[in-house]
């Protein structure tokens, strides 16, 4: 089983009978690769996620499928875990050529419609969240950087099928369960193969990093609360092999979910302490905390990652307020928090 950076080695890597993990490169992204999973079926291939619509990912996918004796025309269906470009955009590009069917969670519809409108400000929602967190200078910096960066042209077309609720996905040789797991995005789905003991987890459960929450074009309602609920729902299922979108395959979904739940429990406690010590905005709280596994200071992170850190701090503080552990109020467009007395 691949470990460390070995998981990014190109090719079609078997993970179960008739199931292959295909890592595809991502342009200019710290994650470096995304796993696409190919399921061999009597009627053709079903792919969980698709990759980023860039030439390098297209070439890598064609080569990996070719190693198994397939081409792009063998793909009959994409099951996409969520809307982010490294998961969805290549499915749309391939559909233009082959007519393949795409399924996506219905909760992604508002963000997809926003992106399809051709907005010049795809980061409008997270930048607004930054300003509400008391980080207006950081918002201005990120806006300048994202405005200057060259963005690939992507085609934000709707899927052929909107998934809603829990449902069965019937293949000729197996049956998958499609489970809504909102949090990372509002319409995130995972796909479970109960007979083979597999969970195609997308970005809901990742082995090496804590997934970002609520980072999408249209802000969702209480994304962290919904993410934790989704983690607990997955934890209540029988354990399975973890097939993540980024990183190597893991041997226990349960163990990783327990780690993620513990991480967020600890983060909530740390933030409550920071508010009790006098930090008032999400930005001020984020400055008191260590970040990443290297426990770096906020100001040592690149601006994009500082944005994610501050916004996730705000989501934790909002959940603390929902739980009655801190009080929140808005002053001049900035949310401030104080201890509950």
mmCIF file with all atom_site columns, C-alpha atoms in Angstrom, residues 114-228:
data_model
loop_
_atom_site.group_PDB
_atom_site.id
_atom_site.type_symbol
_atom_site.label_atom_id
_atom_site.label_alt_id
_atom_site.label_comp_id
_atom_site.label_asym_id
_atom_site.label_entity_id
_atom_site.label_seq_id
_atom_site.pdbx_PDB_ins_code
_atom_site.Cartn_x
_atom_site.Cartn_y
_atom_site.Cartn_z
_atom_site.occupancy
_atom_site.B_iso_or_equiv
_atom_site.pdbx_formal_charge
_atom_site.auth_seq_id
_atom_site.auth_comp_id
_atom_site.auth_asym_id
_atom_site.auth_atom_id
_atom_site.pdbx_PDB_model_num
ATOM 1   C CA . UNK A 1 114 ? -22.531 31.243 -9.287  1.00 0.00 ? 114 UNK A CA 1
ATOM 2   C CA . UNK A 1 115 ? -19.421 29.940 -11.073 1.00 0.00 ? 115 UNK A CA 1
ATOM 3   C CA . UNK A 1 116 ? -21.302 29.356 -14.340 1.00 0.00 ? 116 UNK A CA 1
ATOM 4   C CA . UNK A 1 117 ? -22.378 33.005 -14.353 1.00 0.00 ? 117 UNK A CA 1
ATOM 5   C CA . UNK A 1 118 ? -18.762 33.903 -15.146 1.00 0.00 ? 118 UNK A CA 1
ATOM 6   C CA . UNK A 1 119 ? -18.101 36.039 -12.095 1.00 0.00 ? 119 UNK A CA 1
ATOM 7   C CA . UNK A 1 120 ? -14.864 37.984 -11.899 1.00 0.00 ? 120 UNK A CA 1
ATOM 8   C CA . UNK A 1 121 ? -14.743 37.324 -8.145  1.00 0.00 ? 121 UNK A CA 1
ATOM 9   C CA . UNK A 1 122 ? -14.853 33.563 -7.509  1.00 0.00 ? 122 UNK A CA 1
ATOM 10  C CA . UNK A 1 123 ? -13.495 34.198 -3.994  1.00 0.00 ? 123 UNK A CA 1
ATOM 11  C CA . UNK A 1 124 ? -16.172 36.742 -3.077  1.00 0.00 ? 124 UNK A CA 1
ATOM 12  C CA . UNK A 1 125 ? -17.703 34.600 -0.310  1.00 0.00 ? 125 UNK A CA 1
ATOM 13  C CA . UNK A 1 126 ? -14.473 33.665 1.533   1.00 0.00 ? 126 UNK A CA 1
ATOM 14  C CA . UNK A 1 127 ? -13.201 37.239 1.199   1.00 0.00 ? 127 UNK A CA 1
ATOM 15  C CA . UNK A 1 128 ? -16.431 38.543 2.752   1.00 0.00 ? 128 UNK A CA 1
ATOM 16  C CA . UNK A 1 129 ? -15.979 35.997 5.545   1.00 0.00 ? 129 UNK A CA 1
ATOM 17  C CA . UNK A 1 130 ? -12.437 37.295 6.106   1.00 0.00 ? 130 UNK A CA 1
ATOM 18  C CA . UNK A 1 131 ? -13.681 40.876 6.488   1.00 0.00 ? 131 UNK A CA 1
ATOM 19  C CA . UNK A 1 132 ? -16.325 39.750 8.968   1.00 0.00 ? 132 UNK A CA 1
ATOM 20  C CA . UNK A 1 133 ? -13.541 37.965 10.861  1.00 0.00 ? 133 UNK A CA 1
ATOM 21  C CA . UNK A 1 134 ? -11.658 41.241 11.339  1.00 0.00 ? 134 UNK A CA 1
ATOM 22  C CA . UNK A 1 135 ? -9.032  40.474 8.689   1.00 0.00 ? 135 UNK A CA 1
ATOM 23  C CA . UNK A 1 136 ? -9.733  43.192 6.108   1.00 0.00 ? 136 UNK A CA 1
ATOM 24  C CA . UNK A 1 137 ? -6.037  43.696 5.278   1.00 0.00 ? 137 UNK A CA 1
ATOM 25  C CA . UNK A 1 138 ? -5.597  39.984 4.617   1.00 0.00 ? 138 UNK A CA 1
ATOM 26  C CA . UNK A 1 139 ? -8.742  40.003 2.455   1.00 0.00 ? 139 UNK A CA 1
ATOM 27  C CA . UNK A 1 140 ? -7.275  42.832 0.364   1.00 0.00 ? 140 UNK A CA 1
ATOM 28  C CA . UNK A 1 141 ? -3.990  40.942 0.008   1.00 0.00 ? 141 UNK A CA 1
ATOM 29  C CA . UNK A 1 142 ? -5.664  37.698 -1.062  1.00 0.00 ? 142 UNK A CA 1
ATOM 30  C CA . UNK A 1 143 ? -7.900  39.566 -3.501  1.00 0.00 ? 143 UNK A CA 1
ATOM 31  C CA . UNK A 1 144 ? -4.853  41.137 -5.168  1.00 0.00 ? 144 UNK A CA 1
ATOM 32  C CA . UNK A 1 145 ? -3.071  37.793 -5.414  1.00 0.00 ? 145 UNK A CA 1
ATOM 33  C CA . UNK A 1 146 ? -6.068  35.915 -6.814  1.00 0.00 ? 146 UNK A CA 1
ATOM 34  C CA . UNK A 1 147 ? -6.852  38.730 -9.265  1.00 0.00 ? 147 UNK A CA 1
ATOM 35  C CA . UNK A 1 148 ? -3.280  38.665 -10.592 1.00 0.00 ? 148 UNK A CA 1
ATOM 36  C CA . UNK A 1 149 ? -3.050  34.853 -10.800 1.00 0.00 ? 149 UNK A CA 1
ATOM 37  C CA . UNK A 1 150 ? -3.777  33.216 -14.128 1.00 0.00 ? 150 UNK A CA 1
ATOM 38  C CA . UNK A 1 151 ? -6.812  30.977 -13.696 1.00 0.00 ? 151 UNK A CA 1
ATOM 39  C CA . UNK A 1 152 ? -7.496  28.028 -16.041 1.00 0.00 ? 152 UNK A CA 1
ATOM 40  C CA . UNK A 1 153 ? -10.625 28.441 -18.139 1.00 0.00 ? 153 UNK A CA 1
ATOM 41  C CA . UNK A 1 154 ? -13.164 25.928 -16.840 1.00 0.00 ? 154 UNK A CA 1
ATOM 42  C CA . UNK A 1 155 ? -16.635 25.043 -18.063 1.00 0.00 ? 155 UNK A CA 1
ATOM 43  C CA . UNK A 1 156 ? -19.062 25.093 -15.141 1.00 0.00 ? 156 UNK A CA 1
ATOM 44  C CA . UNK A 1 157 ? -21.896 23.154 -16.732 1.00 0.00 ? 157 UNK A CA 1
ATOM 45  C CA . UNK A 1 158 ? -24.522 21.325 -14.634 1.00 0.00 ? 158 UNK A CA 1
ATOM 46  C CA . UNK A 1 159 ? -24.440 17.549 -14.131 1.00 0.00 ? 159 UNK A CA 1
ATOM 47  C CA . UNK A 1 160 ? -26.834 15.145 -15.780 1.00 0.00 ? 160 UNK A CA 1
ATOM 48  C CA . UNK A 1 161 ? -28.113 14.021 -12.381 1.00 0.00 ? 161 UNK A CA 1
ATOM 49  C CA . UNK A 1 162 ? -28.480 15.886 -9.092  1.00 0.00 ? 162 UNK A CA 1
ATOM 50  C CA . UNK A 1 163 ? -28.135 13.544 -6.117  1.00 0.00 ? 163 UNK A CA 1
ATOM 51  C CA . UNK A 1 164 ? -30.327 14.184 -3.090  1.00 0.00 ? 164 UNK A CA 1
ATOM 52  C CA . UNK A 1 165 ? -30.676 12.213 0.122   1.00 0.00 ? 165 UNK A CA 1
ATOM 53  C CA . UNK A 1 166 ? -29.249 8.766  0.676   1.00 0.00 ? 166 UNK A CA 1
ATOM 54  C CA . UNK A 1 167 ? -29.670 6.489  -2.296  1.00 0.00 ? 167 UNK A CA 1
ATOM 55  C CA . UNK A 1 168 ? -28.455 3.370  -4.012  1.00 0.00 ? 168 UNK A CA 1
ATOM 56  C CA . UNK A 1 169 ? -26.271 3.492  -7.117  1.00 0.00 ? 169 UNK A CA 1
ATOM 57  C CA . UNK A 1 170 ? -26.697 0.237  -9.018  1.00 0.00 ? 170 UNK A CA 1
ATOM 58  C CA . UNK A 1 171 ? -23.819 -1.006 -11.175 1.00 0.00 ? 171 UNK A CA 1
ATOM 59  C CA . UNK A 1 172 ? -23.992 -4.281 -13.046 1.00 0.00 ? 172 UNK A CA 1
ATOM 60  C CA . UNK A 1 173 ? -21.539 -5.982 -10.680 1.00 0.00 ? 173 UNK A CA 1
ATOM 61  C CA . UNK A 1 174 ? -21.979 -4.132 -7.374  1.00 0.00 ? 174 UNK A CA 1
ATOM 62  C CA . UNK A 1 175 ? -24.208 -1.713 -5.510  1.00 0.00 ? 175 UNK A CA 1
ATOM 63  C CA . UNK A 1 176 ? -22.946 1.520  -4.001  1.00 0.00 ? 176 UNK A CA 1
ATOM 64  C CA . UNK A 1 177 ? -24.639 3.658  -1.377  1.00 0.00 ? 177 UNK A CA 1
ATOM 65  C CA . UNK A 1 178 ? -24.486 7.393  -2.048  1.00 0.00 ? 178 UNK A CA 1
ATOM 66  C CA . UNK A 1 179 ? -24.429 9.245  1.272   1.00 0.00 ? 179 UNK A CA 1
ATOM 67  C CA . UNK A 1 180 ? -24.721 13.045 1.652   1.00 0.00 ? 180 UNK A CA 1
ATOM 68  C CA . UNK A 1 181 ? -21.878 14.375 3.827   1.00 0.00 ? 181 UNK A CA 1
ATOM 69  C CA . UNK A 1 182 ? -22.183 18.176 3.829   1.00 0.00 ? 182 UNK A CA 1
ATOM 70  C CA . UNK A 1 183 ? -19.472 20.247 5.436   1.00 0.00 ? 183 UNK A CA 1
ATOM 71  C CA . UNK A 1 184 ? -16.405 20.399 3.206   1.00 0.00 ? 184 UNK A CA 1
ATOM 72  C CA . UNK A 1 185 ? -18.936 21.717 0.706   1.00 0.00 ? 185 UNK A CA 1
ATOM 73  C CA . UNK A 1 186 ? -22.709 21.916 1.009   1.00 0.00 ? 186 UNK A CA 1
ATOM 74  C CA . UNK A 1 187 ? -23.348 19.114 -1.483  1.00 0.00 ? 187 UNK A CA 1
ATOM 75  C CA . UNK A 1 188 ? -20.478 16.746 -0.711  1.00 0.00 ? 188 UNK A CA 1
ATOM 76  C CA . UNK A 1 189 ? -21.207 13.016 -1.149  1.00 0.00 ? 189 UNK A CA 1
ATOM 77  C CA . UNK A 1 190 ? -19.322 9.856  -0.288  1.00 0.00 ? 190 UNK A CA 1
ATOM 78  C CA . UNK A 1 191 ? -19.919 6.516  -1.977  1.00 0.00 ? 191 UNK A CA 1
ATOM 79  C CA . UNK A 1 192 ? -19.863 3.308  0.033   1.00 0.00 ? 192 UNK A CA 1
ATOM 80  C CA . UNK A 1 193 ? -19.439 -0.242 -1.222  1.00 0.00 ? 193 UNK A CA 1
ATOM 81  C CA . UNK A 1 194 ? -20.722 -2.241 1.776   1.00 0.00 ? 194 UNK A CA 1
ATOM 82  C CA . UNK A 1 195 ? -20.001 -5.645 0.296   1.00 0.00 ? 195 UNK A CA 1
ATOM 83  C CA . UNK A 1 196 ? -16.359 -4.878 -0.522  1.00 0.00 ? 196 UNK A CA 1
ATOM 84  C CA . UNK A 1 197 ? -15.877 -2.715 2.587   1.00 0.00 ? 197 UNK A CA 1
ATOM 85  C CA . UNK A 1 198 ? -14.844 0.444  0.718   1.00 0.00 ? 198 UNK A CA 1
ATOM 86  C CA . UNK A 1 199 ? -15.574 4.121  1.311   1.00 0.00 ? 199 UNK A CA 1
ATOM 87  C CA . UNK A 1 200 ? -14.885 6.507  -1.582  1.00 0.00 ? 200 UNK A CA 1
ATOM 88  C CA . UNK A 1 201 ? -14.481 9.464  0.744   1.00 0.00 ? 201 UNK A CA 1
ATOM 89  C CA . UNK A 1 202 ? -13.707 12.427 -1.503  1.00 0.00 ? 202 UNK A CA 1
ATOM 90  C CA . UNK A 1 203 ? -12.489 15.270 0.721   1.00 0.00 ? 203 UNK A CA 1
ATOM 91  C CA . UNK A 1 204 ? -14.755 14.330 3.635   1.00 0.00 ? 204 UNK A CA 1
ATOM 92  C CA . UNK A 1 205 ? -12.125 12.144 5.328   1.00 0.00 ? 205 UNK A CA 1
ATOM 93  C CA . UNK A 1 206 ? -8.475  12.664 4.390   1.00 0.00 ? 206 UNK A CA 1
ATOM 94  C CA . UNK A 1 207 ? -5.612  10.642 5.874   1.00 0.00 ? 207 UNK A CA 1
ATOM 95  C CA . UNK A 1 208 ? -2.892  13.257 6.306   1.00 0.00 ? 208 UNK A CA 1
ATOM 96  C CA . UNK A 1 209 ? -4.608  16.616 6.646   1.00 0.00 ? 209 UNK A CA 1
ATOM 97  C CA . UNK A 1 210 ? -7.739  18.088 8.172   1.00 0.00 ? 210 UNK A CA 1
ATOM 98  C CA . UNK A 1 211 ? -10.189 18.884 5.356   1.00 0.00 ? 211 UNK A CA 1
ATOM 99  C CA . UNK A 1 212 ? -11.163 22.511 4.929   1.00 0.00 ? 212 UNK A CA 1
ATOM 100 C CA . UNK A 1 213 ? -14.781 23.288 5.785   1.00 0.00 ? 213 UNK A CA 1
ATOM 101 C CA . UNK A 1 214 ? -17.193 25.579 3.993   1.00 0.00 ? 214 UNK A CA 1
ATOM 102 C CA . UNK A 1 215 ? -14.757 26.807 1.336   1.00 0.00 ? 215 UNK A CA 1
ATOM 103 C CA . UNK A 1 216 ? -17.090 27.370 -1.616  1.00 0.00 ? 216 UNK A CA 1
ATOM 104 C CA . UNK A 1 217 ? -18.422 30.049 -3.916  1.00 0.00 ? 217 UNK A CA 1
ATOM 105 C CA . UNK A 1 218 ? -21.706 30.492 -2.029  1.00 0.00 ? 218 UNK A CA 1
ATOM 106 C CA . UNK A 1 219 ? -21.487 30.443 1.753   1.00 0.00 ? 219 UNK A CA 1
ATOM 107 C CA . UNK A 1 220 ? -23.369 27.555 3.370   1.00 0.00 ? 220 UNK A CA 1
ATOM 108 C CA . UNK A 1 221 ? -25.358 27.468 6.612   1.00 0.00 ? 221 UNK A CA 1
ATOM 109 C CA . UNK A 1 222 ? -23.367 26.213 9.677   1.00 0.00 ? 222 UNK A CA 1
ATOM 110 C CA . UNK A 1 223 ? -20.860 24.172 7.613   1.00 0.00 ? 223 UNK A CA 1
ATOM 111 C CA . UNK A 1 224 ? -18.728 23.079 10.577  1.00 0.00 ? 224 UNK A CA 1
ATOM 112 C CA . UNK A 1 225 ? -21.704 21.794 12.538  1.00 0.00 ? 225 UNK A CA 1
ATOM 113 C CA . UNK A 1 226 ? -22.885 19.888 9.485   1.00 0.00 ? 226 UNK A CA 1
ATOM 114 C CA . UNK A 1 227 ? -19.374 18.548 8.853   1.00 0.00 ? 227 UNK A CA 1
ATOM 115 C CA . UNK A 1 228 ? -19.113 17.131 12.377  1.00 0.00 ? 228 UNK A CA 1
#
